[in-house]
Amino acid sequence: MDEGIVSAVNDVKRLTDTAAFRLGTLGTLIADRFAERLAVLELKPKHAGLLAVLDAGLASSQLDVAKIMRVAPSFVVSLADHLEGMGALRRVRDPADRRRQALTLTDKGGKLLAEATVIARALDAEVLEGLTPQEAEVLGRALRRLAVANGLPG
């Protein structure tokens, strides 16, 4: 076999052994499955993420939510429009700064978040099915540490 081909095959094997490749590939597959299941609630993963940010008290202004979610502020506006239309959140103008709108979770939003969490936990069970409970716990701890190390909520 040509040395160039052997080298290319070895490079591919090394790529597929990287955490970046494996996490990215698995993340895409799992995100797609999560999105399919959230559709029954008329939500997408980013909608559920916005509800979770509000529920955790991590931010209330659209701009702060955008920073935490690492998306454009205009995207948060679009997400909030959808959720407000569903009655899942309320926008309240800041009396001190009319440009700022605080987002607050409604009871319906809390219920939607709870339903999305049930869906996510069921998906977790499927994804982690091949692991022992101890391995699943170690993976969970490792993922939390990686999230925090990369500036995400743990």
PDB file of C-alpha atoms in Angstrom:
ATOM      1  CA  MET A   1       0.000   0.000   0.000  1.00  0.00           C
ATOM      2  CA  ASP A   2       1.211   3.520  -0.822  1.00  0.00           C
ATOM      3  CA  GLU A   3       2.841   5.277   2.178  1.00  0.00           C
ATOM      4  CA  GLY A   4       0.665   8.350   1.604  1.00  0.00           C
ATOM      5  CA  ILE A   5      -2.504   6.266   1.869  1.00  0.00           C
ATOM      6  CA  VAL A   6      -1.232   4.497   5.001  1.00  0.00           C
ATOM      7  CA  SER A   7      -0.376   7.862   6.540  1.00  0.00           C
ATOM      8  CA  ALA A   8      -3.816   9.247   5.653  1.00  0.00           C
ATOM      9  CA  VAL A   9      -5.540   6.204   7.186  1.00  0.00           C
ATOM     10  CA  ASN A  10      -3.463   6.571  10.361  1.00  0.00           C
ATOM     11  CA  ASP A  11      -4.309  10.293  10.543  1.00  0.00           C
ATOM     12  CA  VAL A  12      -8.025   9.455  10.323  1.00  0.00           C
ATOM     13  CA  LYS A  13      -7.685   6.876  13.094  1.00  0.00           C
ATOM     14  CA  ARG A  14      -5.958   9.446  15.264  1.00  0.00           C
ATOM     15  CA  LEU A  15      -8.688  12.010  14.575  1.00  0.00           C
ATOM     16  CA  THR A  16     -11.443   9.605  15.538  1.00  0.00           C
ATOM     17  CA  ASP A  17      -9.596   8.822  18.786  1.00  0.00           C
ATOM     18  CA  THR A  18      -9.696  12.450  19.942  1.00  0.00           C
ATOM     19  CA  ALA A  19     -12.076  13.636  22.630  1.00  0.00           C
ATOM     20  CA  ALA A  20     -12.989  16.611  20.441  1.00  0.00           C
ATOM     21  CA  PHE A  21     -14.114  14.369  17.583  1.00  0.00           C
ATOM     22  CA  ARG A  22     -15.935  11.859  19.769  1.00  0.00           C
ATOM     23  CA  LEU A  23     -17.683  14.457  21.939  1.00  0.00           C
ATOM     24  CA  GLY A  24     -18.612  16.494  18.880  1.00  0.00           C
ATOM     25  CA  THR A  25     -20.014  13.517  16.997  1.00  0.00           C
ATOM     26  CA  LEU A  26     -21.895  12.117  19.991  1.00  0.00           C
ATOM     27  CA  GLY A  27     -23.100  15.593  20.877  1.00  0.00           C
ATOM     28  CA  THR A  28     -24.582  16.076  17.429  1.00  0.00           C
ATOM     29  CA  LEU A  29     -26.336  12.705  17.494  1.00  0.00           C
ATOM     30  CA  ILE A  30     -27.733  13.230  20.990  1.00  0.00           C
ATOM     31  CA  ALA A  31     -28.754  16.843  20.265  1.00  0.00           C
ATOM     32  CA  ASP A  32     -30.665  15.675  17.191  1.00  0.00           C
ATOM     33  CA  ARG A  33     -32.497  13.011  19.211  1.00  0.00           C
ATOM     34  CA  PHE A  34     -33.262  15.529  21.973  1.00  0.00           C
ATOM     35  CA  ALA A  35     -34.607  18.013  19.403  1.00  0.00           C
ATOM     36  CA  GLU A  36     -36.881  15.357  17.881  1.00  0.00           C
ATOM     37  CA  ARG A  37     -38.364  14.553  21.276  1.00  0.00           C
ATOM     38  CA  LEU A  38     -38.751  18.185  22.359  1.00  0.00           C
ATOM     39  CA  ALA A  39     -40.779  18.883  19.220  1.00  0.00           C
ATOM     40  CA  VAL A  40     -43.853  17.377  20.921  1.00  0.00           C
ATOM     41  CA  LEU A  41     -43.645  20.316  23.370  1.00  0.00           C
ATOM     42  CA  GLU A  42     -43.183  22.786  20.486  1.00  0.00           C
ATOM     43  CA  LEU A  43     -39.674  23.443  21.798  1.00  0.00           C
ATOM     44  CA  LYS A  44     -36.161  23.218  20.438  1.00  0.00           C
ATOM     45  CA  PRO A  45     -33.113  22.567  22.633  1.00  0.00           C
ATOM     46  CA  LYS A  46     -32.249  26.282  22.794  1.00  0.00           C
ATOM     47  CA  HIS A  47     -35.779  27.052  24.064  1.00  0.00           C
ATOM     48  CA  ALA A  48     -35.258  24.499  26.837  1.00  0.00           C
ATOM     49  CA  GLY A  49     -31.850  26.030  27.511  1.00  0.00           C
ATOM     50  CA  LEU A  50     -33.376  29.490  27.902  1.00  0.00           C
ATOM     51  CA  LEU A  51     -35.979  28.126  30.315  1.00  0.00           C
ATOM     52  CA  ALA A  52     -33.210  26.409  32.303  1.00  0.00           C
ATOM     53  CA  VAL A  53     -31.129  29.616  32.495  1.00  0.00           C
ATOM     54  CA  LEU A  54     -34.131  31.537  33.825  1.00  0.00           C
ATOM     55  CA  ASP A  55     -35.088  28.782  36.255  1.00  0.00           C
ATOM     56  CA  ALA A  56     -31.541  28.622  37.652  1.00  0.00           C
ATOM     57  CA  GLY A  57     -31.497  32.392  38.159  1.00  0.00           C
ATOM     58  CA  LEU A  58     -28.315  32.702  36.104  1.00  0.00           C
ATOM     59  CA  ALA A  59     -29.608  35.746  34.195  1.00  0.00           C
ATOM     60  CA  SER A  60     -32.763  37.667  33.491  1.00  0.00           C
ATOM     61  CA  SER A  61     -31.919  40.275  30.864  1.00  0.00           C
ATOM     62  CA  GLN A  62     -31.945  39.166  27.251  1.00  0.00           C
ATOM     63  CA  LEU A  63     -28.352  40.378  26.864  1.00  0.00           C
ATOM     64  CA  ASP A  64     -27.111  38.439  29.903  1.00  0.00           C
ATOM     65  CA  VAL A  65     -28.969  35.328  28.744  1.00  0.00           C
ATOM     66  CA  ALA A  66     -27.275  35.654  25.342  1.00  0.00           C
ATOM     67  CA  LYS A  67     -23.853  35.803  27.012  1.00  0.00           C
ATOM     68  CA  ILE A  68     -24.534  32.710  29.111  1.00  0.00           C
ATOM     69  CA  MET A  69     -25.989  30.756  26.188  1.00  0.00           C
ATOM     70  CA  ARG A  70     -23.214  32.023  23.886  1.00  0.00           C
ATOM     71  CA  VAL A  71     -25.632  33.114  21.201  1.00  0.00           C
ATOM     72  CA  ALA A  72     -26.429  36.432  19.553  1.00  0.00           C
ATOM     73  CA  PRO A  73     -28.805  38.702  21.503  1.00  0.00           C
ATOM     74  CA  SER A  74     -31.126  38.747  18.484  1.00  0.00           C
ATOM     75  CA  PHE A  75     -31.387  34.957  18.743  1.00  0.00           C
ATOM     76  CA  VAL A  76     -32.476  35.249  22.390  1.00  0.00           C
ATOM     77  CA  VAL A  77     -35.140  37.715  21.257  1.00  0.00           C
ATOM     78  CA  SER A  78     -36.401  35.107  18.778  1.00  0.00           C
ATOM     79  CA  LEU A  79     -36.379  32.355  21.417  1.00  0.00           C
ATOM     80  CA  ALA A  80     -38.142  34.627  23.912  1.00  0.00           C
ATOM     81  CA  ASP A  81     -40.763  35.615  21.311  1.00  0.00           C
ATOM     82  CA  HIS A  82     -41.658  31.950  20.822  1.00  0.00           C
ATOM     83  CA  LEU A  83     -41.722  31.187  24.555  1.00  0.00           C
ATOM     84  CA  GLU A  84     -43.702  34.339  25.338  1.00  0.00           C
ATOM     85  CA  GLY A  85     -46.232  33.343  22.677  1.00  0.00           C
ATOM     86  CA  MET A  86     -46.606  29.995  24.447  1.00  0.00           C
ATOM     87  CA  GLY A  87     -47.098  31.730  27.796  1.00  0.00           C
ATOM     88  CA  ALA A  88     -43.842  30.221  29.124  1.00  0.00           C
ATOM     89  CA  LEU A  89     -42.168  33.513  29.996  1.00  0.00           C
ATOM     90  CA  ARG A  90     -42.905  37.171  30.513  1.00  0.00           C
ATOM     91  CA  ARG A  91     -40.908  40.219  29.495  1.00  0.00           C
ATOM     92  CA  VAL A  92     -40.778  43.098  31.949  1.00  0.00           C
ATOM     93  CA  ARG A  93     -39.182  46.444  31.077  1.00  0.00           C
ATOM     94  CA  ASP A  94     -36.582  47.666  33.533  1.00  0.00           C
ATOM     95  CA  PRO A  95     -37.899  51.000  34.860  1.00  0.00           C
ATOM     96  CA  ALA A  96     -34.311  52.233  35.301  1.00  0.00           C
ATOM     97  CA  ASP A  97     -33.314  51.344  31.726  1.00  0.00           C
ATOM     98  CA  ARG A  98     -36.134  51.183  29.182  1.00  0.00           C
ATOM     99  CA  ARG A  99     -33.849  49.380  26.709  1.00  0.00           C
ATOM    100  CA  ARG A 100     -33.445  46.438  29.085  1.00  0.00           C
ATOM    101  CA  GLN A 101     -36.066  43.710  29.305  1.00  0.00           C
ATOM    102  CA  ALA A 102     -36.029  41.160  32.084  1.00  0.00           C
ATOM    103  CA  LEU A 103     -37.312  37.698  31.292  1.00  0.00           C
ATOM    104  CA  THR A 104     -39.238  35.794  33.938  1.00  0.00           C
ATOM    105  CA  LEU A 105     -40.418  32.210  33.900  1.00  0.00           C
ATOM    106  CA  THR A 106     -44.156  31.647  34.224  1.00  0.00           C
ATOM    107  CA  ASP A 107     -45.842  28.622  35.778  1.00  0.00           C
ATOM    108  CA  LYS A 108     -46.353  27.243  32.269  1.00  0.00           C
ATOM    109  CA  GLY A 109     -42.659  27.769  31.575  1.00  0.00           C
ATOM    110  CA  GLY A 110     -41.782  25.837  34.719  1.00  0.00           C
ATOM    111  CA  LYS A 111     -44.036  22.981  33.620  1.00  0.00           C
ATOM    112  CA  LEU A 112     -42.488  22.951  30.131  1.00  0.00           C
ATOM    113  CA  LEU A 113     -39.020  22.871  31.680  1.00  0.00           C
ATOM    114  CA  ALA A 114     -40.061  19.945  33.903  1.00  0.00           C
ATOM    115  CA  GLU A 115     -41.382  18.060  30.857  1.00  0.00           C
ATOM    116  CA  ALA A 116     -38.195  18.797  28.900  1.00  0.00           C
ATOM    117  CA  THR A 117     -36.187  17.482  31.855  1.00  0.00           C
ATOM    118  CA  VAL A 118     -38.180  14.232  31.850  1.00  0.00           C
ATOM    119  CA  ILE A 119     -37.417  13.880  28.130  1.00  0.00           C
ATOM    120  CA  ALA A 120     -33.713  14.585  28.720  1.00  0.00           C
ATOM    121  CA  ARG A 121     -33.514  12.059  31.579  1.00  0.00           C
ATOM    122  CA  ALA A 122     -35.136   9.365  29.418  1.00  0.00           C
ATOM    123  CA  LEU A 123     -32.621  10.108  26.677  1.00  0.00           C
ATOM    124  CA  ASP A 124     -29.823   9.965  29.271  1.00  0.00           C
ATOM    125  CA  ALA A 125     -30.951   6.480  30.248  1.00  0.00           C
ATOM    126  CA  GLU A 126     -30.792   5.363  26.609  1.00  0.00           C
ATOM    127  CA  VAL A 127     -27.437   6.992  25.915  1.00  0.00           C
ATOM    128  CA  LEU A 128     -25.836   5.655  29.099  1.00  0.00           C
ATOM    129  CA  GLU A 129     -27.384   2.188  28.792  1.00  0.00           C
ATOM    130  CA  GLY A 130     -24.032   0.533  27.995  1.00  0.00           C
ATOM    131  CA  LEU A 131     -22.324   1.946  31.088  1.00  0.00           C
ATOM    132  CA  THR A 132     -22.332   0.684  34.639  1.00  0.00           C
ATOM    133  CA  PRO A 133     -23.852   3.054  37.218  1.00  0.00           C
ATOM    134  CA  GLN A 134     -20.321   3.852  38.406  1.00  0.00           C
ATOM    135  CA  GLU A 135     -19.141   4.658  34.876  1.00  0.00           C
ATOM    136  CA  ALA A 136     -22.180   6.866  34.309  1.00  0.00           C
ATOM    137  CA  GLU A 137     -21.421   8.758  37.550  1.00  0.00           C
ATOM    138  CA  VAL A 138     -17.763   9.231  36.585  1.00  0.00           C
ATOM    139  CA  LEU A 139     -18.813  10.465  33.140  1.00  0.00           C
ATOM    140  CA  GLY A 140     -21.307  12.890  34.689  1.00  0.00           C
ATOM    141  CA  ARG A 141     -18.662  14.328  37.012  1.00  0.00           C
ATOM    142  CA  ALA A 142     -16.151  14.613  34.172  1.00  0.00           C
ATOM    143  CA  LEU A 143     -18.652  16.382  31.914  1.00  0.00           C
ATOM    144  CA  ARG A 144     -19.529  18.857  34.696  1.00  0.00           C
ATOM    145  CA  ARG A 145     -15.833  19.624  35.224  1.00  0.00           C
ATOM    146  CA  LEU A 146     -15.305  20.102  31.500  1.00  0.00           C
ATOM    147  CA  ALA A 147     -18.335  22.382  31.275  1.00  0.00           C
ATOM    148  CA  VAL A 148     -17.098  24.582  34.117  1.00  0.00           C
ATOM    149  CA  ALA A 149     -13.541  24.609  32.758  1.00  0.00           C
ATOM    150  CA  ASN A 150     -14.937  25.903  29.479  1.00  0.00           C
ATOM    151  CA  GLY A 151     -17.006  28.697  31.026  1.00  0.00           C
ATOM    152  CA  LEU A 152     -20.354  26.909  31.063  1.00  0.00           C
ATOM    153  CA  PRO A 153     -22.615  26.411  34.065  1.00  0.00           C
ATOM    154  CA  GLY A 154     -21.857  23.175  35.911  1.00  0.00           C
TER     155      GLY A 154
END
